[in-house]
C-alpha positions as protocol buffer text, in pm:
chain_id: "A"
residue {
  index: 1
  type: GLY
  ca { x: -7787 y: -1227 z: 1390 }
}
residue {
  index: 2
  type: VAL
  ca { x: -7537 y: -1140 z: 1106 }
}
residue {
  index: 3
  type: ALA
  ca { x: -7291 y: -1402 z: 995 }
}
residue {
  index: 4
  type: CYS
  ca { x: -6929 y: -1319 z: 1112 }
}
residue {
  index: 5
  type: ALA
  ca { x: -6630 y: -1329 z: 888 }
}
residue {
  index: 6
  type: ALA
  ca { x: -6281 y: -1400 z: 1002 }
}
residue {
  index: 7
  type: CYS
  ca { x: -6040 y: -1113 z: 1028 }
}
residue {
  index: 8
  type: GLU
  ca { x: -5822 y: -1134 z: 718 }
}
residue {
  index: 9
  type: ALA
  ca { x: -5459 y: -1210 z: 723 }
}
residue {
  index: 10
  type: GLY
  ca { x: -5247 y: -929 z: 877 }
}
residue {
  index: 11
  type: LYS
  ca { x: -5521 y: -830 z: 1125 }
}
residue {
  index: 12
  type: TYR
  ca { x: -5660 y: -961 z: 1454 }
}
residue {
  index: 13
  type: LYS
  ca { x: -5947 y: -902 z: 1704 }
}
residue {
  index: 14
  type: SER
  ca { x: -5921 y: -989 z: 2056 }
}
residue {
  index: 15
  type: VAL
  ca { x: -6274 y: -914 z: 2176 }
}
residue {
  index: 16
  type: THR
  ca { x: -6618 y: -1066 z: 2083 }
}
residue {
  index: 17
  type: GLY
  ca { x: -6873 y: -851 z: 1902 }
}
residue {
  index: 18
  type: ALA
  ca { x: -6904 y: -672 z: 1585 }
}
residue {
  index: 19
  type: GLY
  ca { x: -6603 y: -449 z: 1622 }
}
residue {
  index: 20
  type: ALA
  ca { x: -6353 y: -397 z: 1346 }
}
residue {
  index: 21
  type: CYS
  ca { x: -6028 y: -607 z: 1321 }
}
residue {
  index: 22
  type: SER
  ca { x: -5710 y: -435 z: 1406 }
}
residue {
  index: 23
  type: SER
  ca { x: -5405 y: -421 z: 1166 }
}
residue {
  index: 24
  type: CYS
  ca { x: -5096 y: -602 z: 1295 }
}
residue {
  index: 25
  type: PRO
  ca { x: -4802 y: -393 z: 1405 }
}
residue {
  index: 26
  type: ALA
  ca { x: -4549 y: -278 z: 1135 }
}
residue {
  index: 27
  type: GLY
  ca { x: -4333 y: -560 z: 1006 }
}
residue {
  index: 28
  type: THR
  ca { x: -4564 y: -848 z: 1125 }
}
residue {
  index: 29
  type: ASN
  ca { x: -4832 y: -1062 z: 974 }
}
residue {
  index: 30
  type: SER
  ca { x: -5090 y: -1294 z: 1100 }
}
residue {
  index: 31
  type: SER
  ca { x: -5315 y: -1566 z: 979 }
}
residue {
  index: 32
  type: ALA
  ca { x: -5669 y: -1517 z: 892 }
}
residue {
  index: 33
  type: GLY
  ca { x: -5906 y: -1547 z: 1193 }
}
residue {
  index: 34
  type: SER
  ca { x: -5633 y: -1430 z: 1454 }
}
residue {
  index: 35
  type: ASP
  ca { x: -5773 y: -1341 z: 1776 }
}
residue {
  index: 36
  type: GLY
  ca { x: -5496 y: -1162 z: 1949 }
}
residue {
  index: 37
  type: VAL
  ca { x: -5193 y: -923 z: 1879 }
}
residue {
  index: 38
  type: TYR
  ca { x: -4959 y: -1209 z: 1973 }
}
residue {
  index: 39
  type: ASP
  ca { x: -5059 y: -1385 z: 1653 }
}
residue {
  index: 40
  type: CYS
  ca { x: -4887 y: -1100 z: 1464 }
}
residue {
  index: 41
  type: ILE
  ca { x: -4535 y: -1235 z: 1417 }
}
residue {
  index: 42
  type: CYS
  ca { x: -4240 y: -1087 z: 1234 }
}
residue {
  index: 43
  type: VAL
  ca { x: -4215 y: -1153 z: 872 }
}
residue {
  index: 44
  type: ALA
  ca { x: -3908 y: -1290 z: 711 }
}
residue {
  index: 45
  type: GLY
  ca { x: -3640 y: -1014 z: 699 }
}
residue {
  index: 46
  type: TYR
  ca { x: -3771 y: -850 z: 1020 }
}
residue {
  index: 47
  type: THR
  ca { x: -3726 y: -927 z: 1397 }
}
residue {
  index: 48
  type: ALA
  ca { x: -3836 y: -813 z: 1741 }
}
residue {
  index: 49
  type: GLY
  ca { x: -3800 y: -904 z: 2111 }
}
residue {
  index: 50
  type: SER
  ca { x: -4142 y: -1067 z: 2125 }
}
residue {
  index: 51
  type: ASP
  ca { x: -4454 y: -1167 z: 1915 }
}
residue {
  index: 52
  type: GLY
  ca { x: -4713 y: -894 z: 1888 }
}
residue {
  index: 53
  type: ALA
  ca { x: -4460 y: -622 z: 1891 }
}
residue {
  index: 54
  type: GLU
  ca { x: -4347 y: -399 z: 1590 }
}
residue {
  index: 55
  type: CYS
  ca { x: -4066 y: -554 z: 1405 }
}
residue {
  index: 56
  type: THR
  ca { x: -3768 y: -378 z: 1258 }
}
residue {
  index: 57
  type: ALA
  ca { x: -3580 y: -477 z: 933 }
}
residue {
  index: 58
  type: CYS
  ca { x: -3264 y: -688 z: 962 }
}
residue {
  index: 59
  type: GLY
  ca { x: -2969 y: -469 z: 906 }
}
residue {
  index: 60
  type: ALA
  ca { x: -2760 y: -436 z: 598 }
}
residue {
  index: 61
  type: GLY
  ca { x: -2533 y: -752 z: 574 }
}
residue {
  index: 62
  type: THR
  ca { x: -2781 y: -972 z: 752 }
}
residue {
  index: 63
  type: TYR
  ca { x: -3090 y: -1174 z: 665 }
}
residue {
  index: 64
  type: LYS
  ca { x: -3357 y: -1376 z: 816 }
}
residue {
  index: 65
  type: SER
  ca { x: -3544 y: -1637 z: 614 }
}
residue {
  index: 66
  type: SER
  ca { x: -3807 y: -1751 z: 877 }
}
residue {
  index: 67
  type: ALA
  ca { x: -4099 y: -1573 z: 1040 }
}
residue {
  index: 68
  type: GLY
  ca { x: -4099 y: -1504 z: 1400 }
}
residue {
  index: 69
  type: THR
  ca { x: -3861 y: -1331 z: 1662 }
}
residue {
  index: 70
  type: GLY
  ca { x: -3563 y: -1519 z: 1566 }
}
residue {
  index: 71
  type: ALA
  ca { x: -3231 y: -1325 z: 1522 }
}
residue {
  index: 72
  type: CYS
  ca { x: -3102 y: -1209 z: 1180 }
}
residue {
  index: 73
  type: SER
  ca { x: -2808 y: -1415 z: 1054 }
}
residue {
  index: 74
  type: THR
  ca { x: -2498 y: -1253 z: 926 }
}
residue {
  index: 75
  type: CYS
  ca { x: -2413 y: -1283 z: 563 }
}
residue {
  index: 76
  type: PRO
  ca { x: -2132 y: -1512 z: 453 }
}
residue {
  index: 77
  type: SER
  ca { x: -1793 y: -1370 z: 429 }
}
residue {
  index: 78
  type: GLY
  ca { x: -1714 y: -1123 z: 153 }
}
residue {
  index: 79
  type: THR
  ca { x: -2095 y: -1052 z: 87 }
}
residue {
  index: 80
  type: SER
  ca { x: -2348 y: -796 z: 198 }
}
residue {
  index: 81
  type: SER
  ca { x: -2719 y: -743 z: 162 }
}
residue {
  index: 82
  type: GLY
  ca { x: -2990 y: -472 z: 184 }
}
residue {
  index: 83
  type: ALA
  ca { x: -3186 y: -406 z: 496 }
}
residue {
  index: 84
  type: GLY
  ca { x: -3476 y: -633 z: 531 }
}
residue {
  index: 85
  type: SER
  ca { x: -3317 y: -912 z: 348 }
}
residue {
  index: 86
  type: ASP
  ca { x: -3512 y: -1250 z: 373 }
}
residue {
  index: 87
  type: SER
  ca { x: -3299 y: -1498 z: 213 }
}
residue {
  index: 88
  type: VAL
  ca { x: -2907 y: -1590 z: 217 }
}
residue {
  index: 89
  type: GLY
  ca { x: -2940 y: -1547 z: -165 }
}
residue {
  index: 90
  type: ASP
  ca { x: -2976 y: -1173 z: -90 }
}
residue {
  index: 91
  type: CYS
  ca { x: -2621 y: -1174 z: 20 }
}
residue {
  index: 92
  type: ILE
  ca { x: -2403 y: -1091 z: -276 }
}
residue {
  index: 93
  type: CYS
  ca { x: -2034 y: -1034 z: -319 }
}
residue {
  index: 94
  type: VAL
  ca { x: -1912 y: -698 z: -255 }
}
residue {
  index: 95
  type: SER
  ca { x: -1688 y: -511 z: -492 }
}
residue {
  index: 96
  type: GLY
  ca { x: -1328 y: -677 z: -499 }
}
residue {
  index: 97
  type: TYR
  ca { x: -1477 y: -1027 z: -432 }
}
residue {
  index: 98
  type: THR
  ca { x: -1631 y: -1306 z: -638 }
}
residue {
  index: 99
  type: ALA
  ca { x: -1795 y: -1638 z: -607 }
}
residue {
  index: 100
  type: ALA
  ca { x: -1983 y: -1890 z: -833 }
}
residue {
  index: 101
  type: SER
  ca { x: -2321 y: -1780 z: -718 }
}
residue {
  index: 102
  type: ASP
  ca { x: -2489 y: -1542 z: -482 }
}
residue {
  index: 103
  type: GLY
  ca { x: -2564 y: -1647 z: -128 }
}
residue {
  index: 104
  type: GLN
  ca { x: -2220 y: -1819 z: -69 }
}
residue {
  index: 105
  type: ALA
  ca { x: -1896 y: -1688 z: 83 }
}
residue {
  index: 106
  type: CYS
  ca { x: -1692 y: -1478 z: -175 }
}
residue {
  index: 107
  type: GLY
  ca { x: -1314 y: -1473 z: -205 }
}
residue {
  index: 108
  type: ALA
  ca { x: -1108 y: -1177 z: -287 }
}
residue {
  index: 109
  type: CYS
  ca { x: -991 y: -1103 z: -639 }
}
residue {
  index: 110
  type: LEU
  ca { x: -632 y: -1215 z: -681 }
}
residue {
  index: 111
  type: GLU
  ca { x: -321 y: -1000 z: -745 }
}
residue {
  index: 112
  type: GLY
  ca { x: -342 y: -865 z: -1093 }
}
residue {
  index: 113
  type: GLU
  ca { x: -723 y: -857 z: -1090 }
}
residue {
  index: 114
  type: TYR
  ca { x: -997 y: -605 z: -989 }
}
residue {
  index: 115
  type: LYS
  ca { x: -1378 y: -597 z: -978 }
}
residue {
  index: 116
  type: PRO
  ca { x: -1589 y: -286 z: -935 }
}
residue {
  index: 117
  type: GLU
  ca { x: -1933 y: -442 z: -938 }
}
residue {
  index: 118
  type: MET
  ca { x: -2136 y: -617 z: -660 }
}
residue {
  index: 119
  type: GLY
  ca { x: -2248 y: -971 z: -729 }
}
residue {
  index: 120
  type: ALA
  ca { x: -2095 y: -1309 z: -848 }
}
residue {
  index: 121
  type: LEU
  ca { x: -1926 y: -1160 z: -1161 }
}
residue {
  index: 122
  type: ALA
  ca { x: -1571 y: -1259 z: -1250 }
}
residue {
  index: 123
  type: CYS
  ca { x: -1280 y: -1045 z: -1152 }
}
residue {
  index: 124
  type: SER
  ca { x: -1132 y: -851 z: -1443 }
}
residue {
  index: 125
  type: THR
  ca { x: -757 y: -888 z: -1531 }
}
residue {
  index: 126
  type: CYS
  ca { x: -515 y: -597 z: -1523 }
}
residue {
  index: 127
  type: ALA
  ca { x: -400 y: -505 z: -1880 }
}
residue {
  index: 128
  type: ALA
  ca { x: -48 y: -583 z: -1998 }
}
residue {
  index: 129
  type: GLY
  ca { x: 196 y: -314 z: -1903 }
}
residue {
  index: 130
  type: THR
  ca { x: 47 y: -266 z: -1555 }
}
residue {
  index: 131
  type: GLY
  ca { x: 68 y: -452 z: -1213 }
}
residue {
  index: 132
  type: ASN
  ca { x: -132 y: -488 z: -909 }
}
residue {
  index: 133
  type: ASN
  ca { x: 10 y: -674 z: -615 }
}
residue {
  index: 134
  type: ASN
  ca { x: -302 y: -630 z: -394 }
}
residue {
  index: 135
  type: ARG
  ca { x: -588 y: -861 z: -334 }
}
residue {
  index: 136
  type: GLY
  ca { x: -960 y: -752 z: -335 }
}
residue {
  index: 137
  type: SER
  ca { x: -903 y: -452 z: -561 }
}
residue {
  index: 138
  type: THR
  ca { x: -1206 y: -271 z: -655 }
}
residue {
  index: 139
  type: THR
  ca { x: -1113 y: -34 z: -940 }
}
residue {
  index: 140
  type: VAL
  ca { x: -888 y: -55 z: -1253 }
}
residue {
  index: 141
  type: ASP
  ca { x: -689 y: 223 z: -1102 }
}
residue {
  index: 142
  type: ALA
  ca { x: -536 y: -44 z: -866 }
}
residue {
  index: 143
  type: CYS
  ca { x: -359 y: -157 z: -1196 }
}
residue {
  index: 144
  type: VAL
  ca { x: -40 y: 78 z: -1188 }
}
residue {
  index: 145
  type: GLN
  ca { x: 147 y: 131 z: -1518 }
}
residue {
  index: 146
  type: CYS
  ca { x: 489 y: -34 z: -1526 }
}
residue {
  index: 147
  type: GLY
  ca { x: 777 y: 190 z: -1482 }
}
residue {
  index: 148
  type: VAL
  ca { x: 1078 y: 260 z: -1708 }
}
residue {
  index: 149
  type: ASN
  ca { x: 1290 y: -58 z: -1759 }
}
residue {
  index: 150
  type: THR
  ca { x: 1005 y: -287 z: -1649 }
}
residue {
  index: 151
  type: TRP
  ca { x: 725 y: -490 z: -1817 }
}
residue {
  index: 152
  type: SER
  ca { x: 431 y: -714 z: -1765 }
}
residue {
  index: 153
  type: GLY
  ca { x: 178 y: -928 z: -1938 }
}
residue {
  index: 154
  type: ASP
  ca { x: -199 y: -960 z: -1871 }
}
residue {
  index: 155
  type: GLY
  ca { x: -285 y: -998 z: -1513 }
}
residue {
  index: 156
  type: ALA
  ca { x: 52 y: -947 z: -1364 }
}
residue {
  index: 157
  type: ALA
  ca { x: 82 y: -889 z: -983 }
}
residue {
  index: 158
  type: THR
  ca { x: 419 y: -704 z: -1028 }
}
residue {
  index: 159
  type: CYS
  ca { x: 612 y: -555 z: -1326 }
}
residue {
  index: 160
  type: ALA
  ca { x: 930 y: -752 z: -1412 }
}
residue {
  index: 161
  type: ASP
  ca { x: 1257 y: -594 z: -1451 }
}
residue {
  index: 162
  type: CYS
  ca { x: 1402 y: -596 z: -1811 }
}
residue {
  index: 163
  type: PRO
  ca { x: 1699 y: -824 z: -1864 }
}
residue {
  index: 164
  type: SER
  ca { x: 2051 y: -687 z: -1809 }
}
residue {
  index: 165
  type: TYR
  ca { x: 2180 y: -420 z: -2021 }
}
residue {
  index: 166
  type: THR
  ca { x: 1828 y: -360 z: -2173 }
}
residue {
  index: 167
  type: SER
  ca { x: 1584 y: -69 z: -2127 }
}
residue {
  index: 168
  type: SER
  ca { x: 1227 y: 4 z: -2203 }
}
residue {
  index: 169
  type: VAL
  ca { x: 973 y: 287 z: -2169 }
}
residue {
  index: 170
  type: GLY
  ca { x: 715 y: 295 z: -1907 }
}
residue {
  index: 171
  type: GLY
  ca { x: 404 y: 74 z: -1950 }
}
residue {
  index: 172
  type: GLY
  ca { x: 591 y: -199 z: -2138 }
}
residue {
  index: 173
  type: ASN
  ca { x: 350 y: -475 z: -2220 }
}
residue {
  index: 174
  type: LYS
  ca { x: 592 y: -750 z: -2334 }
}
residue {
  index: 175
  type: LYS
  ca { x: 948 y: -860 z: -2268 }
}
residue {
  index: 176
  type: THR
  ca { x: 1054 y: -777 z: -2624 }
}
residue {
  index: 177
  type: GLY
  ca { x: 1001 y: -418 z: -2548 }
}
residue {
  index: 178
  type: CYS
  ca { x: 1321 y: -447 z: -2345 }
}
residue {
  index: 179
  type: THR
  ca { x: 1598 y: -351 z: -2596 }
}
residue {
  index: 180
  type: CYS
  ca { x: 1970 y: -347 z: -2580 }
}
residue {
  index: 181
  type: LEU
  ca { x: 2143 y: -36 z: -2465 }
}
residue {
  index: 182
  type: VAL
  ca { x: 2395 y: 135 z: -2678 }
}
residue {
  index: 183
  type: GLY
  ca { x: 2723 y: -50 z: -2679 }
}
residue {
  index: 184
  type: TYR
  ca { x: 2537 y: -380 z: -2621 }
}
residue {
  index: 185
  type: THR
  ca { x: 2385 y: -639 z: -2856 }
}
residue {
  index: 186
  type: ALA
  ca { x: 2192 y: -959 z: -2855 }
}
residue {
  index: 187
  type: ALA
  ca { x: 2027 y: -1206 z: -3084 }
}
residue {
  index: 188
  type: SER
  ca { x: 1671 y: -1070 z: -3018 }
}
residue {
  index: 189
  type: ASP
  ca { x: 1482 y: -817 z: -2822 }
}
residue {
  index: 190
  type: GLY
  ca { x: 1406 y: -919 z: -2461 }
}
residue {
  index: 191
  type: ASP
  ca { x: 1728 y: -1129 z: -2426 }
}
residue {
  index: 192
  type: VAL
  ca { x: 2017 y: -1043 z: -2200 }
}
residue {
  index: 193
  type: CYS
  ca { x: 2261 y: -824 z: -2394 }
}
residue {
  index: 194
  type: SER
  ca { x: 2636 y: -852 z: -2413 }
}
residue {
  index: 195
  type: ALA
  ca { x: 2888 y: -574 z: -2442 }
}
residue {
  index: 196
  type: CYS
  ca { x: 3033 y: -490 z: -2778 }
}
residue {
  index: 197
  type: ASP
  ca { x: 3394 y: -631 z: -2784 }
}
residue {
  index: 198
  type: ALA
  ca { x: 3712 y: -420 z: -2781 }
}
residue {
  index: 199
  type: GLY
  ca { x: 3763 y: -276 z: -3136 }
}
residue {
  index: 200
  type: THR
  ca { x: 3380 y: -248 z: -3204 }
}
residue {
  index: 201
  type: TYR
  ca { x: 3116 y: 0 z: -3103 }
}
residue {
  index: 202
  type: LYS
  ca { x: 2737 y: 38 z: -3133 }
}
residue {
  index: 203
  type: ALA
  ca { x: 2566 y: 379 z: -3114 }
}
residue {
  index: 204
  type: THR
  ca { x: 2197 y: 253 z: -3145 }
}
residue {
  index: 205
  type: THR
  ca { x: 1975 y: 67 z: -2912 }
}
residue {
  index: 206
  type: GLY
  ca { x: 1831 y: -281 z: -3024 }
}
residue {
  index: 207
  type: THR
  ca { x: 1980 y: -599 z: -3162 }
}
residue {
  index: 208
  type: GLU
  ca { x: 2192 y: -460 z: -3434 }
}
residue {
  index: 209
  type: PRO
  ca { x: 2547 y: -611 z: -3445 }
}
residue {
  index: 210
  type: CYS
  ca { x: 2841 y: -402 z: -3321 }
}
residue {
  index: 211
  type: SER
  ca { x: 3031 y: -214 z: -3592 }
}
residue {
  index: 212
  type: MET
  ca { x: 3412 y: -266 z: -3632 }
}
residue {
  index: 213
  type: CYS
  ca { x: 3614 y: 43 z: -3572 }
}
residue {
  index: 214
  type: PRO
  ca { x: 3807 y: 184 z: -3872 }
}
residue {
  index: 215
  type: THR
  ca { x: 4148 y: 47 z: -3984 }
}
residue {
  index: 216
  type: GLY
  ca { x: 4421 y: 156 z: -3751 }
}
residue {
  index: 217
  type: THR
  ca { x: 4190 y: 223 z: -3464 }
}
residue {
  index: 218
  type: SER
  ca { x: 4049 y: 36 z: -3158 }
}
residue {
  index: 219
  type: SER
  ca { x: 3800 y: 94 z: -2866 }
}
residue {
  index: 220
  type: ALA
  ca { x: 3741 y: -28 z: -2537 }
}
residue {
  index: 221
  type: ARG
  ca { x: 3450 y: -293 z: -2451 }
}
residue {
  index: 222
  type: GLU
  ca { x: 3097 y: -134 z: -2438 }
}
residue {
  index: 223
  type: SER
  ca { x: 3196 y: 152 z: -2673 }
}
residue {
  index: 224
  type: ASN
  ca { x: 2879 y: 325 z: -2800 }
}
residue {
  index: 225
  type: ASP
  ca { x: 3003 y: 579 z: -3057 }
}
residue {
  index: 226
  type: LEU
  ca { x: 3253 y: 597 z: -3354 }
}
residue {
  index: 227
  type: THR
  ca { x: 3441 y: 858 z: -3166 }
}
residue {
  index: 228
  type: ASP
  ca { x: 3548 y: 591 z: -2905 }
}
residue {
  index: 229
  type: CYS
  ca { x: 3758 y: 433 z: -3180 }
}
residue {
  index: 230
  type: LYS
  ca { x: 4105 y: 580 z: -3113 }
}
residue {
  index: 231
  type: CYS
  ca { x: 4421 y: 552 z: -3330 }
}
residue {
  index: 232
  type: LEU
  ca { x: 4658 y: 278 z: -3226 }
}
residue {
  index: 233
  type: ALA
  ca { x: 5008 y: 369 z: -3111 }
}
residue {
  index: 234
  type: GLY
  ca { x: 5241 y: 439 z: -3404 }
}
């Protein structure tokens, strides 16, 4: 003679009488008033072989946005998700990859770039004086310092060689860091350098002009010291 109330959501009762409602298996839910375990279906982010069975979370890198026994979907390329994800928006770019927003395929960071974080953040640019010729780099350590006699600007894939007859120290971050060798000169740093003419010499690096040998002496081309100026015959 007592009024009966519907089993609440997430429970069921398959027999008549005043017995208690039973809880649905793990990872499932049911509507209020459900009268059988098969009314307990997998919640989004979980799956099983049949309704009424305990459901397991979709694995990392997959998602499932609908209730029921459907299969979990694989995240778009270049993304991953946590276990039990219930939306494609849970699929975010992995380190070394980027996109305009979460839930879409992500592309690898380009040469000269890197990205340590997850998500749709922009890739960072390698600093001048370094180079990185790999795509999808995940750490700034991928940006390798330029060696001696090379240089690079911001975001370089590779370090460029200095012009002919110039040199630079390691980690050069601009072309003007390439200076003329001794015995060579140019109008400005970073230019191709030319050898000092016969009868001249230059003992310093850089763009200083070649010096004339003392009177009565001469030198070969490319001379790099005053002692290269030798007395003429007679």
